[in-house]
PDB file of C-alpha atoms in Angstrom:
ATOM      1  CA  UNK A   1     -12.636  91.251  55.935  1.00 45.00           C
ATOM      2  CA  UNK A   2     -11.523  92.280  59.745  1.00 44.00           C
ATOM      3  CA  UNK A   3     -14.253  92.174  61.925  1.00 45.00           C
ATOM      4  CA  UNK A   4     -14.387  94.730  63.858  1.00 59.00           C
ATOM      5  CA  UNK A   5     -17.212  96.114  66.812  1.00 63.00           C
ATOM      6  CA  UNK A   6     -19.833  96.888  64.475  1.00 69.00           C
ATOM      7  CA  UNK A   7     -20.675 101.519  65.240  1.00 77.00           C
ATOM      8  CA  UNK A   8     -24.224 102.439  65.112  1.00 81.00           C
ATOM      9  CA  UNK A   9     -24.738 105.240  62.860  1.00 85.00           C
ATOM     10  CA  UNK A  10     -27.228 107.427  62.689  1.00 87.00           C
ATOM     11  CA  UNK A  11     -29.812 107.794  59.575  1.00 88.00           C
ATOM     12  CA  UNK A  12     -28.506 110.781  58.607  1.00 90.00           C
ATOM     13  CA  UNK A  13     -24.824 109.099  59.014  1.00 89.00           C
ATOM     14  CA  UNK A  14     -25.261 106.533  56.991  1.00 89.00           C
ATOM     15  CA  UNK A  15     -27.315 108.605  53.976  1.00 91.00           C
ATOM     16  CA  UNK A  16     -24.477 110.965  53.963  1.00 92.00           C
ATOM     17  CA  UNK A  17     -21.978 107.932  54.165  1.00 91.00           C
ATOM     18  CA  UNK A  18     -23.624 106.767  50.967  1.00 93.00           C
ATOM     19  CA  UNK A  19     -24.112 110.042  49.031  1.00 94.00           C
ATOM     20  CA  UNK A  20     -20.465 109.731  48.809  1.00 95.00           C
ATOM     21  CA  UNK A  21     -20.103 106.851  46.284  1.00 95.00           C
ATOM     22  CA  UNK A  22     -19.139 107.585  43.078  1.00 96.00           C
ATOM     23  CA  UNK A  23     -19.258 103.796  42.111  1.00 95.00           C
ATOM     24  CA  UNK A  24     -19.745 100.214  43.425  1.00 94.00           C
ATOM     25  CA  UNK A  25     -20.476  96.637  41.835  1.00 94.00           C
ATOM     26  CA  UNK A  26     -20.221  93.806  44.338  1.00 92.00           C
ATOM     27  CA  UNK A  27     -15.764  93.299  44.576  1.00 95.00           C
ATOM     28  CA  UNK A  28     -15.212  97.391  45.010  1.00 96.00           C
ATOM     29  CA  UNK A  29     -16.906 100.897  45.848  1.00 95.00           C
ATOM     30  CA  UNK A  30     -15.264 103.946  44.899  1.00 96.00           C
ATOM     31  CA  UNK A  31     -16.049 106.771  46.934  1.00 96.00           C
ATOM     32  CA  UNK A  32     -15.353 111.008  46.954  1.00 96.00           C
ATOM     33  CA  UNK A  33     -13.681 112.089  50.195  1.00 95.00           C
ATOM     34  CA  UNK A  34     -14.254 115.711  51.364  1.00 94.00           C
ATOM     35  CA  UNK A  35     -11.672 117.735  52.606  1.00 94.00           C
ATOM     36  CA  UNK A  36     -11.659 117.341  56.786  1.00 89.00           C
ATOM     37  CA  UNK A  37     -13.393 114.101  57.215  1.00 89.00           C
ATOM     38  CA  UNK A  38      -9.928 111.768  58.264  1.00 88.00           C
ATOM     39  CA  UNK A  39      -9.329 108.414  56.404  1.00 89.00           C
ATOM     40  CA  UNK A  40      -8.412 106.267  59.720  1.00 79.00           C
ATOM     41  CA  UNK A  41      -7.664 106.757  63.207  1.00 68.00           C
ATOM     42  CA  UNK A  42      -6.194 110.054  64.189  1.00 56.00           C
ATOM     43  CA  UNK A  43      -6.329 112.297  67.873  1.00 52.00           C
ATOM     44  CA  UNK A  44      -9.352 114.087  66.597  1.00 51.00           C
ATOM     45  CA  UNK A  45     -12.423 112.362  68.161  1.00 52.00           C
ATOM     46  CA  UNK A  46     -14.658 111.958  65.446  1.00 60.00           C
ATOM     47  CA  UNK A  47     -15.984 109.791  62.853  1.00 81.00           C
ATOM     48  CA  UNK A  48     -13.572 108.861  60.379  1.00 87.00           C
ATOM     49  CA  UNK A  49     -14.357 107.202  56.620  1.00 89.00           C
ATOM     50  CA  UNK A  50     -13.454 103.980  57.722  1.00 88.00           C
ATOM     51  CA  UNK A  51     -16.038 104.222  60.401  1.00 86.00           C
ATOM     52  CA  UNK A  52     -18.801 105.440  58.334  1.00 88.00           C
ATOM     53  CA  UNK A  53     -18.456 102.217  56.359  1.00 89.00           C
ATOM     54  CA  UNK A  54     -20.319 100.727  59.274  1.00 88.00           C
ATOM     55  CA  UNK A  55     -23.018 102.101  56.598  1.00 89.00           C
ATOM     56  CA  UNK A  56     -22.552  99.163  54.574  1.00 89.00           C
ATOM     57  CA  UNK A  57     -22.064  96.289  57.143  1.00 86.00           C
ATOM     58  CA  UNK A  58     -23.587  92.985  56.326  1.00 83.00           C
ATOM     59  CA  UNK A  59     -25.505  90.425  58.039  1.00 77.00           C
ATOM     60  CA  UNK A  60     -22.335  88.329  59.098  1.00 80.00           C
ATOM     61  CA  UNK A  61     -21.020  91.486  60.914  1.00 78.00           C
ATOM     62  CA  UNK A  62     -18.206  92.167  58.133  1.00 85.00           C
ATOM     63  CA  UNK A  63     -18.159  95.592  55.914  1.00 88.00           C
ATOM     64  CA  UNK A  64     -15.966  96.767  53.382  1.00 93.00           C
ATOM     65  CA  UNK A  65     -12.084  98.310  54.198  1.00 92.00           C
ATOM     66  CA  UNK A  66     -10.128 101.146  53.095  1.00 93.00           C
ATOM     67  CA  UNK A  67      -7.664  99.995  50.568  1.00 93.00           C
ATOM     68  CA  UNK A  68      -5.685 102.880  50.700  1.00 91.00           C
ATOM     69  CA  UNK A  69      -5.657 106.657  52.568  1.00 90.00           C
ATOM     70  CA  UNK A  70      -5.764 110.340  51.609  1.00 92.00           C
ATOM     71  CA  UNK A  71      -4.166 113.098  54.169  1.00 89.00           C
ATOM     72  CA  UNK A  72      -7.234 114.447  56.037  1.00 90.00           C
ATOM     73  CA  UNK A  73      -7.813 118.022  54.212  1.00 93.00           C
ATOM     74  CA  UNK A  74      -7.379 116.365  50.764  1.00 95.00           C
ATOM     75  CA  UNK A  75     -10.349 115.390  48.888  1.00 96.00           C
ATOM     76  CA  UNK A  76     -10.890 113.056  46.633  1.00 97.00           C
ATOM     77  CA  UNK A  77     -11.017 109.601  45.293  1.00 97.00           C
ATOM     78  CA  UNK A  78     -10.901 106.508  47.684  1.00 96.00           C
ATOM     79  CA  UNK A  79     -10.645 102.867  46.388  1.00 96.00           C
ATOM     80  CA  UNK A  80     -12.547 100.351  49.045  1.00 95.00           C
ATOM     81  CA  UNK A  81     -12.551  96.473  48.606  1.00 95.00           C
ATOM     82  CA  UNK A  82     -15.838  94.639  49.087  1.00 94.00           C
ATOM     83  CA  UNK A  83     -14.701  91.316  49.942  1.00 92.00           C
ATOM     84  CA  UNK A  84     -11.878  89.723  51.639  1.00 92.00           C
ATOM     85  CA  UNK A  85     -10.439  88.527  48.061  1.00 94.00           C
ATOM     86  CA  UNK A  86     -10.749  91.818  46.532  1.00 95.00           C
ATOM     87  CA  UNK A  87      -8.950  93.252  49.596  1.00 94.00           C
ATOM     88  CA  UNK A  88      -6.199  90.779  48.840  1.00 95.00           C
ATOM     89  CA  UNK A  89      -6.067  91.440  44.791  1.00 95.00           C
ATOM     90  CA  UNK A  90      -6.124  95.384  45.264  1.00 95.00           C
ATOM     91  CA  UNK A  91      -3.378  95.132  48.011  1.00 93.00           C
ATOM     92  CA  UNK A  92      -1.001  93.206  45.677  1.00 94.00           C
ATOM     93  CA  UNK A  93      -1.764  95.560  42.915  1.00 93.00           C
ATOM     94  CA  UNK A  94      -0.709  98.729  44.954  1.00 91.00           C
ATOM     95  CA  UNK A  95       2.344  96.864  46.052  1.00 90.00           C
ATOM     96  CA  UNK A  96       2.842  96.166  42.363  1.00 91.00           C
ATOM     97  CA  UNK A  97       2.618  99.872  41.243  1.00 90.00           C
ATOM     98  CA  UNK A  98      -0.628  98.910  39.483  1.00 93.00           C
ATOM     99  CA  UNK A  99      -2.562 102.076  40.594  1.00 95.00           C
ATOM    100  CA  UNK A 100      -2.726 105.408  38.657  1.00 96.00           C
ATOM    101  CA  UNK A 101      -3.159 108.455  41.059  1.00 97.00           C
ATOM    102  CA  UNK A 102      -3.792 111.821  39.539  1.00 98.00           C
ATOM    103  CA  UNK A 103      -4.187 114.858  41.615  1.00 98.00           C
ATOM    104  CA  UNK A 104      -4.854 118.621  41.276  1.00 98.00           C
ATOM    105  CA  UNK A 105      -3.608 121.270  42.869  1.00 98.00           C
ATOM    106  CA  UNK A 106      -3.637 125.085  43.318  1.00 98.00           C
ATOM    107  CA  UNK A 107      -0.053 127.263  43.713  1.00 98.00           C
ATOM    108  CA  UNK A 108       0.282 130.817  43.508  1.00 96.00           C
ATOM    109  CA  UNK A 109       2.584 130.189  40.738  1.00 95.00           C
ATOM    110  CA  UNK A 110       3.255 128.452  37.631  1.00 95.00           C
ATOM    111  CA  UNK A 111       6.367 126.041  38.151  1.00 96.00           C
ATOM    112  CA  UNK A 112       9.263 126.658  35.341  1.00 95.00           C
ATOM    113  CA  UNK A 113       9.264 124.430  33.247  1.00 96.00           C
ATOM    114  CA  UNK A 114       5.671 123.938  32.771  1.00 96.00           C
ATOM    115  CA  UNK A 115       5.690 120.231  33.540  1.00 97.00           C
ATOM    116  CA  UNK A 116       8.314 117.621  34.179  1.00 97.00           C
ATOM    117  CA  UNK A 117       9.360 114.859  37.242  1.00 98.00           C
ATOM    118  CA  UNK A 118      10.275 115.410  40.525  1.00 98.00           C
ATOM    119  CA  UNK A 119      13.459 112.941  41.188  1.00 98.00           C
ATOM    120  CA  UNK A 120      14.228 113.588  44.841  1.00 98.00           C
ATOM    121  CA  UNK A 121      14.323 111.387  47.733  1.00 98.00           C
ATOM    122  CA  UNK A 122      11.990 111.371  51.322  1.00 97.00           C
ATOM    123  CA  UNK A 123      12.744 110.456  54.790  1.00 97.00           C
ATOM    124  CA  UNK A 124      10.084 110.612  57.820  1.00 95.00           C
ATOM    125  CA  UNK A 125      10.990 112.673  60.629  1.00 94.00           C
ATOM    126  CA  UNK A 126       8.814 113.217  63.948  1.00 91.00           C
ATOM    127  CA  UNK A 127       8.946 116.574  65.434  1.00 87.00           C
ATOM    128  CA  UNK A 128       7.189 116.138  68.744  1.00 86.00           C
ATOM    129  CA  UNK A 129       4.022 114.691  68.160  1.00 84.00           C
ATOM    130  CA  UNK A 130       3.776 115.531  64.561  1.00 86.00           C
ATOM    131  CA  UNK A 131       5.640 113.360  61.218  1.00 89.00           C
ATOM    132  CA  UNK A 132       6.824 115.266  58.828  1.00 92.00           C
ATOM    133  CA  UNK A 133       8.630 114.576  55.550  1.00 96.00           C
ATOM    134  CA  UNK A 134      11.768 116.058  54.330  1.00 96.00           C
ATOM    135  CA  UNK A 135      13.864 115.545  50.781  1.00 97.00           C
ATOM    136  CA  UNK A 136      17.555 114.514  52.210  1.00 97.00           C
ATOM    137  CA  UNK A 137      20.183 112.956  50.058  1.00 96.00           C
ATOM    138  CA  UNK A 138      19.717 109.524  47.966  1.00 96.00           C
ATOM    139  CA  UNK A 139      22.261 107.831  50.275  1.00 96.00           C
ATOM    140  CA  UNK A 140      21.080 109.455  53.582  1.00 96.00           C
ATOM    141  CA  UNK A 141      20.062 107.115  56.163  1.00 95.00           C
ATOM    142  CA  UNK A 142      16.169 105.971  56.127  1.00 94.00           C
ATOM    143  CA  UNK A 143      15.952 107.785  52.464  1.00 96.00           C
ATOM    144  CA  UNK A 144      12.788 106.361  50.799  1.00 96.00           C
ATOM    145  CA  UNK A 145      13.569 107.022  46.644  1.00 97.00           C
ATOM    146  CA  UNK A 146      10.355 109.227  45.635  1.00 97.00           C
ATOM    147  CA  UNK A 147       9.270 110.652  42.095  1.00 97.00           C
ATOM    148  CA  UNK A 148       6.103 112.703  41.280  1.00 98.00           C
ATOM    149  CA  UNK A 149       5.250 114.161  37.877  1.00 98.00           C
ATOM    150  CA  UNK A 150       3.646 117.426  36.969  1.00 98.00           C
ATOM    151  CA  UNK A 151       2.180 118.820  34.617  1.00 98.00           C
ATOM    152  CA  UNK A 152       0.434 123.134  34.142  1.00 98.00           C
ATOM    153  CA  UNK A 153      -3.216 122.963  33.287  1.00 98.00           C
ATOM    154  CA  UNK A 154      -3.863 126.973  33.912  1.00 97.00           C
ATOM    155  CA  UNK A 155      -1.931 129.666  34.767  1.00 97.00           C
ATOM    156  CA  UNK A 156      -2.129 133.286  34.629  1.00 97.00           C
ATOM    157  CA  UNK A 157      -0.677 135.921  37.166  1.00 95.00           C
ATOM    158  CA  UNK A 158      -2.701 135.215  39.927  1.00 95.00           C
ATOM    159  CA  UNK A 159      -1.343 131.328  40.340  1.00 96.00           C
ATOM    160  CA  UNK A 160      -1.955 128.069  38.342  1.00 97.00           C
ATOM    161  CA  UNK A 161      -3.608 124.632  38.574  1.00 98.00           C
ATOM    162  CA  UNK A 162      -1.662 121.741  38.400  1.00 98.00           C
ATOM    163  CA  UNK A 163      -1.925 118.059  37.580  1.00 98.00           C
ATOM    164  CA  UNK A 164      -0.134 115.726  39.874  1.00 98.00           C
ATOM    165  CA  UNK A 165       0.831 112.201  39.760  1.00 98.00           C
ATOM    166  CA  UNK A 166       3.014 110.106  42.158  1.00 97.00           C
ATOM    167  CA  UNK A 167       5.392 107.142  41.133  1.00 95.00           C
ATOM    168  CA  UNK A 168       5.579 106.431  44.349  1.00 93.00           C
ATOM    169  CA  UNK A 169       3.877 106.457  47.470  1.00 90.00           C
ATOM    170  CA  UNK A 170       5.400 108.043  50.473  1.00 93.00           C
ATOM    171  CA  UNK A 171       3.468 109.843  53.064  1.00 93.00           C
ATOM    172  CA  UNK A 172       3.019 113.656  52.037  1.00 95.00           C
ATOM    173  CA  UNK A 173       4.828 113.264  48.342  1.00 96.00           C
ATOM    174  CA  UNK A 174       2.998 115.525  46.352  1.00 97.00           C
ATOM    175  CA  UNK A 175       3.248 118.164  49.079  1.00 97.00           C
ATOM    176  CA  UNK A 176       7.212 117.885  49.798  1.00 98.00           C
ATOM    177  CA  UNK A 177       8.102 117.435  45.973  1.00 98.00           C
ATOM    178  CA  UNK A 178       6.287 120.884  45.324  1.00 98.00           C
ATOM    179  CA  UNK A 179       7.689 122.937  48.207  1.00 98.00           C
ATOM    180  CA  UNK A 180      11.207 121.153  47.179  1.00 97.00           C
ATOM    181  CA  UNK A 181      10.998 122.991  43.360  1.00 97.00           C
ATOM    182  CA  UNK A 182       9.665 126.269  45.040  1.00 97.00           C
ATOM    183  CA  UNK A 183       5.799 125.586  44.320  1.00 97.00           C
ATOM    184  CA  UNK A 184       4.450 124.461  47.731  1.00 97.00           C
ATOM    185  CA  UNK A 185       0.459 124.122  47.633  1.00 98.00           C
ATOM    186  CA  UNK A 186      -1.401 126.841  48.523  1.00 98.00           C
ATOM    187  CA  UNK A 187      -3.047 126.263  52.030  1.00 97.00           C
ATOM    188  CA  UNK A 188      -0.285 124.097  52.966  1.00 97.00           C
ATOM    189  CA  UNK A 189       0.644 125.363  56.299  1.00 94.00           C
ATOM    190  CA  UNK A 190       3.266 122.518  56.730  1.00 94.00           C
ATOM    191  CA  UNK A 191       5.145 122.976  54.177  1.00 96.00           C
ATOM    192  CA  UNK A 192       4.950 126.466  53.606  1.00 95.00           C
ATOM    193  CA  UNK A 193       1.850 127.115  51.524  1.00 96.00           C
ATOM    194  CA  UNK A 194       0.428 130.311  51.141  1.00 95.00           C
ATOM    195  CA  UNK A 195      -2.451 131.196  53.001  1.00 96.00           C
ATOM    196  CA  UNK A 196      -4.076 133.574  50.732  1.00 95.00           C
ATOM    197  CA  UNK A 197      -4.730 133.249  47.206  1.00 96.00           C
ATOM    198  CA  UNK A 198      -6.184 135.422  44.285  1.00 93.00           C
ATOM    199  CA  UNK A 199      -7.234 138.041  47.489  1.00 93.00           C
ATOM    200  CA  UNK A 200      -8.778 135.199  49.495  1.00 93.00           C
ATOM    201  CA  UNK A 201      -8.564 133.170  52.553  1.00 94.00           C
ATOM    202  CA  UNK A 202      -7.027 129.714  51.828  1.00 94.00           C
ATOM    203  CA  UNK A 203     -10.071 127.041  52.914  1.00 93.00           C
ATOM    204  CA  UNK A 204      -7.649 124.122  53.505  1.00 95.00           C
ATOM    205  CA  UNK A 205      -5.224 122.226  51.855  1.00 97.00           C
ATOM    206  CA  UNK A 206      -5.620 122.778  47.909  1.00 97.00           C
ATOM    207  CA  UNK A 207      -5.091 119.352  46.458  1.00 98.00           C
ATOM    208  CA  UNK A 208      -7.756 117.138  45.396  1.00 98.00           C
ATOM    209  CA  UNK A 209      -7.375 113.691  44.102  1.00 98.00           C
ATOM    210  CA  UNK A 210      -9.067 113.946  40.704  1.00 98.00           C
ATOM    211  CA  UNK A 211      -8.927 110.458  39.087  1.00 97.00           C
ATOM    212  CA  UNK A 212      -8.213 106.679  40.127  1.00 97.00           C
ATOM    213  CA  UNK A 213      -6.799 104.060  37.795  1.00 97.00           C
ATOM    214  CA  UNK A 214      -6.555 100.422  38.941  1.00 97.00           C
ATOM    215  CA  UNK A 215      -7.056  96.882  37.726  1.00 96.00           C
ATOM    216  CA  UNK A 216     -10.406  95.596  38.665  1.00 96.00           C
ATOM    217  CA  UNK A 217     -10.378  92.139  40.410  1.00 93.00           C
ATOM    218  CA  UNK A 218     -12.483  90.571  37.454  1.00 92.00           C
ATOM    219  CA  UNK A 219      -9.663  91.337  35.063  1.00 86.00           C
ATOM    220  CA  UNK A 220      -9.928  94.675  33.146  1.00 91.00           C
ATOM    221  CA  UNK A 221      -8.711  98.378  34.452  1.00 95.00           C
ATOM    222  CA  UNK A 222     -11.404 100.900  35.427  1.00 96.00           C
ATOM    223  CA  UNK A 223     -10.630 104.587  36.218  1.00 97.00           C
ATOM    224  CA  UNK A 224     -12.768 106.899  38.149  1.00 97.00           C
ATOM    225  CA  UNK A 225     -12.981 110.220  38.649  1.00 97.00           C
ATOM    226  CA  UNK A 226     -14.371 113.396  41.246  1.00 97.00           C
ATOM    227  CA  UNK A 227     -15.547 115.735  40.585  1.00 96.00           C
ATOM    228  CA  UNK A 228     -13.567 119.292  41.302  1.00 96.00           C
ATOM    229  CA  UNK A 229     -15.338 119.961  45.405  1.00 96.00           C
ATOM    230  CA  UNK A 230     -16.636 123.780  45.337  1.00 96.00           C
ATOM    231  CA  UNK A 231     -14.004 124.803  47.488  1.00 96.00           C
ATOM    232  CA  UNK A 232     -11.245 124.218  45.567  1.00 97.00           C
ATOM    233  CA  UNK A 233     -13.545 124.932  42.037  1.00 97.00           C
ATOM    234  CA  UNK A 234     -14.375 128.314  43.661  1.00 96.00           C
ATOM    235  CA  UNK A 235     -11.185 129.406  44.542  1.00 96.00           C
ATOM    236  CA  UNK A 236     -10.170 128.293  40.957  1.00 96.00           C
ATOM    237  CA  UNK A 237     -12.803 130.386  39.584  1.00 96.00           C
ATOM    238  CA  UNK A 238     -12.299 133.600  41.714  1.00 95.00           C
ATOM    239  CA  UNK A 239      -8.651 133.435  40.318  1.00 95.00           C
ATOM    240  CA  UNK A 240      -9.900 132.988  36.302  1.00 96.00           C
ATOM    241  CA  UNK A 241      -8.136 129.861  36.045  1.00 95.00           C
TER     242      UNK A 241
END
C-alpha cells in the first residue's frame, strides 16, 4: 500500500472512523459514508475518509486505501482494500466491470416508464473552477459512452424513490442521466434538483449508495449493504413513501 505521512487522529477520530464499518476480514473493509464527509482531497480543509483511515495504520506505517470514491454529499457504501494485493485484485475487477453498484434516490416525481436504461453519452466540462458533466452526442468529441438503469420502488403524488444502478462509471452518472429524462435528484443544485420536497427543506444531495457487489479476493462474490441514513429515511417518511 502507498505510504504516506502517517495523521494523528484524535480518540474520538478514530472511534468515529471505526463506527463506520459495516464489514472487514483481513483482504477488505467495507465501510458507510455519510453525506458531507469528502472521499479524497478536495479545497475544503478538512478531514477526508481517506484520512481517517490513518485509524487503521499498522506497525510498518502502511493502512488500508480507498478503492473507489462517492461524490461528497452522497452516502453510502465504500469498498477499501487491506493489502497491497487486494488493492491490485479489486482494481482489476472495477476495470473489468466486476462491481455491482446500486443506489437510491429521491425525485419529486415518478419517471414514465416506471423503470428502464438510460443510453446516453457524457463528456467533462470545467466551468471555472468547477467540472461538470453534460450528455452531448455519441460522436461528439471527448464523449465517454454511459448507461444507468432504473427502476420505481415508491411513488405517490408527493415524489418517488428510485433504485439506481450504473453500467458505467463516469463522474456524476446517476445525477446527469436523471436530469437528462426530466427526473433530476432532489437536492441536486447542479443539475437542477429541487430544493424542497414533500413541504421540506432539501438536506443535501438525495442519493445514497444502498448496496455493493464485488468479487472477494479469496474467490467468491460478497455484497453489502447500508443502511437508509435518517436524512434521506426521514424525508422518505415525511413524504409516505
Amino acid at each position: 500500500m502507498t505510504k504516506r505521512q502517517p495523521l494523528d487522529l484524535t480518540p474520538e477520530e478514530v472511534a468515529y472512523m471505526r463506527s463506520l464499518v459495516l464489514f472487514q476480514d483481513s483482504h477488505v473493509m467495507v465501510v458507510n459514508k455519510p453525506s458531507g464527509l469528502s472521499s479524497q482531497g478536495g479545497r475544503i480543509q478538512a478531514h477526508t475518509l481517506d484520512d481517517l483511515l490513518w485509524a487503521f495504520k499498522r506497525s510498518n506505517g502502511k493502512r488500508p486505501e480507498l478503492v473507489h470514491r462517492l461524490d461528497r454529499d452522497t452516502s453510502g457504501v465504500i469498498l477499501i482494500a487491506k493489502t497491497k494485493p487486494a488493492a491490485s485484485f479489486l482494481g482489476k475487477a472495477m476495470q473489468d466491470r466486476k462491481f455491482q453498484k446500486t443506489y437510491r434516490a429521491i425525485i419529486s416525481s415518478a419517471p414514465e416508464p416506471k423503470q428502464g436504461m438510460i443510453d446516453a453519452a457524457l463528456r467533462r466540462e470545467e466551468i471555472g473552477r468547477e467540472a461538470y458533466m453534460r450528455v452531448v452526442p455519441a460522436d461528439a468529441e471527448g464523449a465517454q459512452a454511459s448507461q444507468s438503469r432504473y427502476r420505481t420502488l415508491a411513488a405517490n403524488e408527493e415524489g418517488a424513490v428510485v433504485e439506481l444502478e450504473p453500467l458505467t462509471g463516469r463522474m456524476h452518472q446517476l445525477r446527469v442521466h436523471m436530469a437528462h429524462i426530466g427526473r433530476p435528484l432532489v437536492g441536486d443544485v447542479r443539475y437542477g434538483g429541487a430544493l424542497t420536497f414533500a413541504g421540506r427543506g432539501a438536506p443535501r444531495l438525495m442519493l445514497h449508495a444502498a448496496k455493493l457487489t464485488f468479487p472477494h479476493p479469496e474467490g467468491e462474490r460478497m455484497t453489502v449493504e447500508a443502511p437508509e441514513p435518517k436524512d434521506f429515511a426521514d424525508l422518505r417518511a415525511v413524504a409516505g413513501l
